[in-house]
Amino acid sequence: MRVRIAPSILSADFSCLDREIKRVEEAGADLLHIDIMDGHFVPNITIGPVVVKYIRRVTRLPLDVHLMIENPGDFVDSFVEAGSDMITMHIETISPSKFKAQSSKLKKKGVKPGISLNPATALEKIKPVLNWVDLVLVMSVNPGFSGQAFIPGSLTKIKKLRSMFKGDISVDGGVNDKFCADIINAGANILAAGSFIFGAKDARQAIERIRNAA
Ligand code: DX5
Ligand code: ZN
């Protein structure tokens, strides 16, 4: 599977977000990872659909929207309207039956449904929805902030997941050039990275270093 790189704008300079997005787009990003936080599911607050709508206007990159919010089902429609291409919800925030309903709605609208799980959540929890997702996003840090250290135990989870799931596996949190070879070899094909890419002087070099690690 081709490795795709998704810079996470949580580490961008929001005072010039359009330029920051152009910077990673020109540097070879494949997707744009957008973290949505509500101050309830995670101890941080970021942005909502209105900002996603304006991001949609300044880039052609597919928008990979990561919902770290309670009651995600209440907000899915507005993120679809805003122009999301992929919408990932956390299994800790939605029941499998409600997720299935959201998933078929998303697919009808041409948006890819994803499920995510925290480091402390067992893979068993997402098994009931695996047939309903295009993407599984494995959190390799506790969600809420960029710049945290990669949790090495995530590699075992990715390997196990790859043995039972053929779709996209994304890894999010603490991704840098140190761990990316292991992450890719474990079976992940989308790498979301915030501080490593936006914090780099040369974003292209940072992206290439992740992509070519395997
Ligand atoms: C964490 C977010 C991540 C984060 C990644 O809750 O979901 O997407 O922005 O940032 P880094 O790569 O700096 O860990
Ligand atoms: Zn994220």
PDB file of C-alpha atoms and ligand atoms in Angstrom:
ATOM      1  CA  MET A   1       0.000   0.000   0.000  1.00  0.00           C
ATOM      2  CA  ARG A   2       1.242   3.475  -0.822  1.00  0.00           C
ATOM      3  CA  VAL A   3       2.171   5.431   2.279  1.00  0.00           C
ATOM      4  CA  ARG A   4       0.246   8.678   2.606  1.00  0.00           C
ATOM      5  CA  ILE A   5       1.260  11.580   4.825  1.00  0.00           C
ATOM      6  CA  ALA A   6      -1.318  13.681   6.642  1.00  0.00           C
ATOM      7  CA  PRO A   7       0.110  16.801   8.305  1.00  0.00           C
ATOM      8  CA  SER A   8      -1.961  17.671  11.369  1.00  0.00           C
ATOM      9  CA  ILE A   9      -2.792  21.374  11.426  1.00  0.00           C
ATOM     10  CA  LEU A  10      -2.966  21.377  15.221  1.00  0.00           C
ATOM     11  CA  SER A  11       0.748  22.240  15.054  1.00  0.00           C
ATOM     12  CA  ALA A  12       0.293  24.974  12.423  1.00  0.00           C
ATOM     13  CA  ASP A  13       0.423  28.720  13.031  1.00  0.00           C
ATOM     14  CA  PHE A  14      -3.294  29.533  13.028  1.00  0.00           C
ATOM     15  CA  SER A  15      -2.678  33.231  12.436  1.00  0.00           C
ATOM     16  CA  CYS A  16      -1.752  32.327   8.855  1.00  0.00           C
ATOM     17  CA  LEU A  17      -3.453  28.996   8.377  1.00  0.00           C
ATOM     18  CA  ASP A  18      -3.883  29.378   4.629  1.00  0.00           C
ATOM     19  CA  ARG A  19      -0.133  29.863   4.146  1.00  0.00           C
ATOM     20  CA  GLU A  20       0.626  26.999   6.500  1.00  0.00           C
ATOM     21  CA  ILE A  21      -1.681  24.721   4.503  1.00  0.00           C
ATOM     22  CA  LYS A  22      -0.077  25.822   1.212  1.00  0.00           C
ATOM     23  CA  ARG A  23       3.331  25.120   2.739  1.00  0.00           C
ATOM     24  CA  VAL A  24       2.521  21.457   3.443  1.00  0.00           C
ATOM     25  CA  GLU A  25       0.543  21.054   0.230  1.00  0.00           C
ATOM     26  CA  GLU A  26       3.534  22.196  -1.808  1.00  0.00           C
ATOM     27  CA  ALA A  27       5.782  20.010   0.338  1.00  0.00           C
ATOM     28  CA  GLY A  28       3.978  16.877  -0.864  1.00  0.00           C
ATOM     29  CA  ALA A  29       1.288  16.205   1.744  1.00  0.00           C
ATOM     30  CA  ASP A  30      -1.352  13.687   0.638  1.00  0.00           C
ATOM     31  CA  LEU A  31      -4.107  14.622   3.084  1.00  0.00           C
ATOM     32  CA  LEU A  32      -4.762  17.375   5.582  1.00  0.00           C
ATOM     33  CA  HIS A  33      -5.442  16.078   9.103  1.00  0.00           C
ATOM     34  CA  ILE A  34      -7.803  18.323  11.059  1.00  0.00           C
ATOM     35  CA  ASP A  35      -8.244  17.783  14.803  1.00  0.00           C
ATOM     36  CA  ILE A  36     -11.626  18.705  16.242  1.00  0.00           C
ATOM     37  CA  MET A  37     -11.695  18.869  20.064  1.00  0.00           C
ATOM     38  CA  ASP A  38     -14.552  19.820  22.362  1.00  0.00           C
ATOM     39  CA  GLY A  39     -13.034  20.191  25.828  1.00  0.00           C
ATOM     40  CA  HIS A  40     -15.104  17.211  27.036  1.00  0.00           C
ATOM     41  CA  PHE A  41     -13.808  14.072  25.364  1.00  0.00           C
ATOM     42  CA  VAL A  42     -10.323  15.591  25.491  1.00  0.00           C
ATOM     43  CA  PRO A  43      -8.916  18.356  27.698  1.00  0.00           C
ATOM     44  CA  ASN A  44      -8.466  20.834  24.845  1.00  0.00           C
ATOM     45  CA  ILE A  45     -10.620  22.859  22.442  1.00  0.00           C
ATOM     46  CA  THR A  46      -9.819  23.522  18.797  1.00  0.00           C
ATOM     47  CA  ILE A  47     -12.040  24.414  15.874  1.00  0.00           C
ATOM     48  CA  GLY A  48     -15.470  23.622  14.458  1.00  0.00           C
ATOM     49  CA  PRO A  49     -17.155  23.260  11.058  1.00  0.00           C
ATOM     50  CA  VAL A  50     -16.938  26.962  10.223  1.00  0.00           C
ATOM     51  CA  VAL A  51     -13.148  26.813  10.073  1.00  0.00           C
ATOM     52  CA  VAL A  52     -13.231  23.557   8.111  1.00  0.00           C
ATOM     53  CA  LYS A  53     -15.469  25.292   5.563  1.00  0.00           C
ATOM     54  CA  TYR A  54     -12.848  27.992   4.971  1.00  0.00           C
ATOM     55  CA  ILE A  55     -10.012  25.473   4.915  1.00  0.00           C
ATOM     56  CA  ARG A  56     -11.932  23.707   2.136  1.00  0.00           C
ATOM     57  CA  ARG A  57     -11.650  26.882   0.053  1.00  0.00           C
ATOM     58  CA  VAL A  58      -7.874  27.166   0.248  1.00  0.00           C
ATOM     59  CA  THR A  59      -6.726  23.634  -0.541  1.00  0.00           C
ATOM     60  CA  ARG A  60      -7.349  20.733  -2.867  1.00  0.00           C
ATOM     61  CA  LEU A  61      -5.999  18.205  -0.362  1.00  0.00           C
ATOM     62  CA  PRO A  62      -8.552  15.709   0.941  1.00  0.00           C
ATOM     63  CA  LEU A  63      -9.693  16.785   4.416  1.00  0.00           C
ATOM     64  CA  ASP A  64      -9.159  14.061   7.013  1.00  0.00           C
ATOM     65  CA  VAL A  65     -11.339  15.219   9.900  1.00  0.00           C
ATOM     66  CA  HIS A  66     -10.639  13.625  13.295  1.00  0.00           C
ATOM     67  CA  LEU A  67     -13.505  14.157  15.732  1.00  0.00           C
ATOM     68  CA  MET A  68     -12.404  14.051  19.363  1.00  0.00           C
ATOM     69  CA  ILE A  69     -15.788  15.117  20.656  1.00  0.00           C
ATOM     70  CA  GLU A  70     -18.677  13.680  22.636  1.00  0.00           C
ATOM     71  CA  ASN A  71     -21.879  12.907  20.733  1.00  0.00           C
ATOM     72  CA  PRO A  72     -20.132  13.013  17.338  1.00  0.00           C
ATOM     73  CA  GLY A  73     -23.355  12.003  15.592  1.00  0.00           C
ATOM     74  CA  ASP A  74     -24.825  15.417  16.411  1.00  0.00           C
ATOM     75  CA  PHE A  75     -22.126  17.147  14.372  1.00  0.00           C
ATOM     76  CA  VAL A  76     -21.394  14.828  11.483  1.00  0.00           C
ATOM     77  CA  ASP A  77     -23.769  16.590   9.072  1.00  0.00           C
ATOM     78  CA  SER A  78     -22.168  19.976   9.631  1.00  0.00           C
ATOM     79  CA  PHE A  79     -18.697  18.565   9.000  1.00  0.00           C
ATOM     80  CA  VAL A  80     -19.958  16.927   5.800  1.00  0.00           C
ATOM     81  CA  GLU A  81     -21.466  20.262   4.717  1.00  0.00           C
ATOM     82  CA  ALA A  82     -18.150  21.957   5.476  1.00  0.00           C
ATOM     83  CA  GLY A  83     -16.421  19.761   2.898  1.00  0.00           C
ATOM     84  CA  SER A  84     -14.825  16.874   4.809  1.00  0.00           C
ATOM     85  CA  ASP A  85     -13.593  13.922   2.736  1.00  0.00           C
ATOM     86  CA  MET A  86     -13.041  11.553   5.647  1.00  0.00           C
ATOM     87  CA  ILE A  87     -14.670  11.732   9.069  1.00  0.00           C
ATOM     88  CA  THR A  88     -13.298   9.702  11.953  1.00  0.00           C
ATOM     89  CA  MET A  89     -15.181   9.208  15.220  1.00  0.00           C
ATOM     90  CA  HIS A  90     -13.903   7.652  18.449  1.00  0.00           C
ATOM     91  CA  ILE A  91     -15.329   4.311  19.546  1.00  0.00           C
ATOM     92  CA  GLU A  92     -15.272   5.662  23.120  1.00  0.00           C
ATOM     93  CA  THR A  93     -17.925   8.228  22.088  1.00  0.00           C
ATOM     94  CA  ILE A  94     -20.432   6.260  20.008  1.00  0.00           C
ATOM     95  CA  SER A  95     -22.193   2.875  20.143  1.00  0.00           C
ATOM     96  CA  PRO A  96     -21.566   0.397  17.301  1.00  0.00           C
ATOM     97  CA  SER A  97     -25.204   0.611  16.165  1.00  0.00           C
ATOM     98  CA  LYS A  98     -25.176   4.406  16.040  1.00  0.00           C
ATOM     99  CA  PHE A  99     -21.839   4.318  14.275  1.00  0.00           C
ATOM    100  CA  LYS A 100     -23.230   1.987  11.592  1.00  0.00           C
ATOM    101  CA  ALA A 101     -26.056   4.438  10.914  1.00  0.00           C
ATOM    102  CA  GLN A 102     -23.592   7.325  10.605  1.00  0.00           C
ATOM    103  CA  SER A 103     -21.319   5.246   8.400  1.00  0.00           C
ATOM    104  CA  SER A 104     -23.968   4.421   5.811  1.00  0.00           C
ATOM    105  CA  LYS A 105     -25.074   8.046   5.763  1.00  0.00           C
ATOM    106  CA  LEU A 106     -21.494   9.173   5.164  1.00  0.00           C
ATOM    107  CA  LYS A 107     -20.927   6.624   2.397  1.00  0.00           C
ATOM    108  CA  LYS A 108     -24.051   7.798   0.585  1.00  0.00           C
ATOM    109  CA  LYS A 109     -22.599  11.295   0.617  1.00  0.00           C
ATOM    110  CA  GLY A 110     -19.222  10.124  -0.674  1.00  0.00           C
ATOM    111  CA  VAL A 111     -17.450  10.740   2.618  1.00  0.00           C
ATOM    112  CA  LYS A 112     -15.194   8.016   4.056  1.00  0.00           C
ATOM    113  CA  PRO A 113     -16.110   6.883   7.568  1.00  0.00           C
ATOM    114  CA  GLY A 114     -13.332   6.160  10.040  1.00  0.00           C
ATOM    115  CA  ILE A 115     -13.162   4.844  13.574  1.00  0.00           C
ATOM    116  CA  SER A 116     -10.486   5.694  16.104  1.00  0.00           C
ATOM    117  CA  LEU A 117      -9.440   4.257  19.428  1.00  0.00           C
ATOM    118  CA  ASN A 118      -7.395   5.591  22.313  1.00  0.00           C
ATOM    119  CA  PRO A 119      -4.166   3.890  23.446  1.00  0.00           C
ATOM    120  CA  ALA A 120      -6.004   2.367  26.427  1.00  0.00           C
ATOM    121  CA  THR A 121      -8.876   0.993  24.321  1.00  0.00           C
ATOM    122  CA  ALA A 122      -8.636  -2.642  23.198  1.00  0.00           C
ATOM    123  CA  LEU A 123      -8.953  -3.555  19.521  1.00  0.00           C
ATOM    124  CA  GLU A 124     -11.902  -5.804  20.439  1.00  0.00           C
ATOM    125  CA  LYS A 125     -13.984  -2.662  20.939  1.00  0.00           C
ATOM    126  CA  ILE A 126     -13.841  -1.705  17.270  1.00  0.00           C
ATOM    127  CA  LYS A 127     -14.414  -5.220  15.896  1.00  0.00           C
ATOM    128  CA  PRO A 128     -18.209  -4.745  15.586  1.00  0.00           C
ATOM    129  CA  VAL A 129     -17.735  -1.766  13.247  1.00  0.00           C
ATOM    130  CA  LEU A 130     -14.760  -2.921  11.163  1.00  0.00           C
ATOM    131  CA  ASN A 131     -16.997  -3.863   8.227  1.00  0.00           C
ATOM    132  CA  TRP A 132     -18.405  -0.348   8.258  1.00  0.00           C
ATOM    133  CA  VAL A 133     -15.235   1.701   8.022  1.00  0.00           C
ATOM    134  CA  ASP A 134     -12.785   2.709   5.318  1.00  0.00           C
ATOM    135  CA  LEU A 135     -10.242   3.803   7.883  1.00  0.00           C
ATOM    136  CA  VAL A 136      -9.065   2.911  11.361  1.00  0.00           C
ATOM    137  CA  LEU A 137      -7.100   5.615  13.112  1.00  0.00           C
ATOM    138  CA  VAL A 138      -4.873   4.209  15.842  1.00  0.00           C
ATOM    139  CA  MET A 139      -4.053   6.825  18.464  1.00  0.00           C
ATOM    140  CA  SER A 140      -0.431   6.505  19.496  1.00  0.00           C
ATOM    141  CA  VAL A 141      -0.693   9.205  22.174  1.00  0.00           C
ATOM    142  CA  ASN A 142      -3.548  10.152  24.468  1.00  0.00           C
ATOM    143  CA  PRO A 143      -5.588  12.556  22.361  1.00  0.00           C
ATOM    144  CA  GLY A 144      -5.699  16.249  23.189  1.00  0.00           C
ATOM    145  CA  PHE A 145      -2.357  17.765  22.306  1.00  0.00           C
ATOM    146  CA  SER A 146       0.352  17.666  19.700  1.00  0.00           C
ATOM    147  CA  GLY A 147       4.002  17.253  20.591  1.00  0.00           C
ATOM    148  CA  GLN A 148       3.617  14.178  22.822  1.00  0.00           C
ATOM    149  CA  ALA A 149       5.857  11.099  22.718  1.00  0.00           C
ATOM    150  CA  PHE A 150       4.838   8.094  20.589  1.00  0.00           C
ATOM    151  CA  ILE A 151       3.639   5.152  22.704  1.00  0.00           C
ATOM    152  CA  PRO A 152       5.661   2.148  21.393  1.00  0.00           C
ATOM    153  CA  GLY A 153       2.953  -0.338  22.439  1.00  0.00           C
ATOM    154  CA  SER A 154       0.858   1.040  19.553  1.00  0.00           C
ATOM    155  CA  LEU A 155       2.983  -1.028  17.142  1.00  0.00           C
ATOM    156  CA  THR A 156       1.585  -4.315  18.437  1.00  0.00           C
ATOM    157  CA  LYS A 157      -1.920  -2.944  18.026  1.00  0.00           C
ATOM    158  CA  ILE A 158      -1.255  -1.888  14.428  1.00  0.00           C
ATOM    159  CA  LYS A 159       0.173  -5.346  13.563  1.00  0.00           C
ATOM    160  CA  LYS A 160      -2.810  -7.129  15.071  1.00  0.00           C
ATOM    161  CA  LEU A 161      -5.211  -4.773  13.341  1.00  0.00           C
ATOM    162  CA  ARG A 162      -3.514  -5.285   9.968  1.00  0.00           C
ATOM    163  CA  SER A 163      -4.062  -9.045  10.272  1.00  0.00           C
ATOM    164  CA  MET A 164      -7.826  -8.493  10.424  1.00  0.00           C
ATOM    165  CA  PHE A 165      -8.447  -5.310   8.411  1.00  0.00           C
ATOM    166  CA  LYS A 166      -7.614  -4.544   4.784  1.00  0.00           C
ATOM    167  CA  GLY A 167      -8.588  -0.859   4.668  1.00  0.00           C
ATOM    168  CA  ASP A 168      -6.591   2.227   5.542  1.00  0.00           C
ATOM    169  CA  ILE A 169      -4.784   2.236   8.869  1.00  0.00           C
ATOM    170  CA  SER A 170      -3.787   5.646  10.072  1.00  0.00           C
ATOM    171  CA  VAL A 171      -1.481   6.330  13.012  1.00  0.00           C
ATOM    172  CA  ASP A 172      -1.737   9.582  14.895  1.00  0.00           C
ATOM    173  CA  GLY A 173       0.427  11.013  17.653  1.00  0.00           C
ATOM    174  CA  GLY A 174       4.158  11.375  18.134  1.00  0.00           C
ATOM    175  CA  VAL A 175       4.955  10.331  14.553  1.00  0.00           C
ATOM    176  CA  ASN A 176       8.494  11.326  13.552  1.00  0.00           C
ATOM    177  CA  ASP A 177      11.387   9.903  11.551  1.00  0.00           C
ATOM    178  CA  LYS A 178      12.438   7.712  14.482  1.00  0.00           C
ATOM    179  CA  PHE A 179       9.324   5.570  14.573  1.00  0.00           C
ATOM    180  CA  CYS A 180       7.943   5.750  11.069  1.00  0.00           C
ATOM    181  CA  ALA A 181       9.786   2.706   9.697  1.00  0.00           C
ATOM    182  CA  ASP A 182       8.372   0.559  12.509  1.00  0.00           C
ATOM    183  CA  ILE A 183       4.918   2.072  12.033  1.00  0.00           C
ATOM    184  CA  ILE A 184       4.873   1.369   8.300  1.00  0.00           C
ATOM    185  CA  ASN A 185       6.334  -2.123   8.727  1.00  0.00           C
ATOM    186  CA  ALA A 186       3.643  -2.855  11.296  1.00  0.00           C
ATOM    187  CA  GLY A 187       1.056  -2.249   8.556  1.00  0.00           C
ATOM    188  CA  ALA A 188      -0.056   1.375   8.751  1.00  0.00           C
ATOM    189  CA  ASN A 189      -0.372   3.282   5.456  1.00  0.00           C
ATOM    190  CA  ILE A 190      -1.433   6.762   6.598  1.00  0.00           C
ATOM    191  CA  LEU A 191       0.789   8.709   8.975  1.00  0.00           C
ATOM    192  CA  ALA A 192      -0.609  11.797  10.635  1.00  0.00           C
ATOM    193  CA  ALA A 193       2.102  14.073  11.974  1.00  0.00           C
ATOM    194  CA  GLY A 194       1.834  17.507  13.521  1.00  0.00           C
ATOM    195  CA  SER A 195       4.888  18.908  15.228  1.00  0.00           C
ATOM    196  CA  PHE A 196       7.388  16.909  13.154  1.00  0.00           C
ATOM    197  CA  ILE A 197       6.138  18.480   9.908  1.00  0.00           C
ATOM    198  CA  PHE A 198       4.916  21.937  10.911  1.00  0.00           C
ATOM    199  CA  GLY A 199       7.829  22.368  13.305  1.00  0.00           C
ATOM    200  CA  ALA A 200      10.343  21.611  10.543  1.00  0.00           C
ATOM    201  CA  LYS A 201      12.028  24.416   8.619  1.00  0.00           C
ATOM    202  CA  ASP A 202      11.812  22.286   5.511  1.00  0.00           C
ATOM    203  CA  ALA A 203       8.411  20.579   5.469  1.00  0.00           C
ATOM    204  CA  ARG A 204       9.227  18.724   2.245  1.00  0.00           C
ATOM    205  CA  GLN A 205      12.257  17.107   3.814  1.00  0.00           C
ATOM    206  CA  ALA A 206      10.236  16.125   6.894  1.00  0.00           C
ATOM    207  CA  ILE A 207       7.522  14.543   4.734  1.00  0.00           C
ATOM    208  CA  GLU A 208      10.054  12.694   2.596  1.00  0.00           C
ATOM    209  CA  ARG A 209      11.819  11.369   5.661  1.00  0.00           C
ATOM    210  CA  ILE A 210       8.594   9.857   6.926  1.00  0.00           C
ATOM    211  CA  ARG A 211       7.514   8.534   3.539  1.00  0.00           C
ATOM    212  CA  ASN A 212      10.816   6.904   2.685  1.00  0.00           C
ATOM    213  CA  ALA A 213      11.460   5.353   6.052  1.00  0.00           C
ATOM    214  CA  ALA A 214      10.125   1.908   5.286  1.00  0.00           C
TER     215      ALA A 214
HETATM  216  C1  DX5 B   1      -3.687  14.508  19.084  1.00  0.00           C
HETATM  217  C2  DX5 B   1      -4.085  14.776  17.665  1.00  0.00           C
HETATM  218  C3  DX5 B   1      -2.957  14.568  16.701  1.00  0.00           C
HETATM  219  C4  DX5 B   1      -1.833  15.551  16.916  1.00  0.00           C
HETATM  220  C5  DX5 B   1      -0.546  15.007  16.361  1.00  0.00           C
HETATM  221  O1  DX5 B   1      -4.805  14.501  19.879  1.00  0.00           O
HETATM  222  O2  DX5 B   1      -5.134  13.914  17.277  1.00  0.00           O
HETATM  223  O3  DX5 B   1      -3.415  14.628  15.362  1.00  0.00           O
HETATM  224  O4  DX5 B   1      -2.103  16.788  16.305  1.00  0.00           O
HETATM  225  O5  DX5 B   1       0.505  15.854  16.683  1.00  0.00           O
HETATM  226  P1  DX5 B   1       1.997  15.309  16.878  1.00  0.00           P
HETATM  227  O6  DX5 B   1       2.373  14.678  15.575  1.00  0.00           O
HETATM  228  O7  DX5 B   1       2.793  16.504  17.211  1.00  0.00           O
HETATM  229  O8  DX5 B   1       1.943  14.290  17.995  1.00  0.00           O
HETATM  230 ZN    ZN B   2      -5.624  13.715  15.113  1.00  0.00          ZN
END
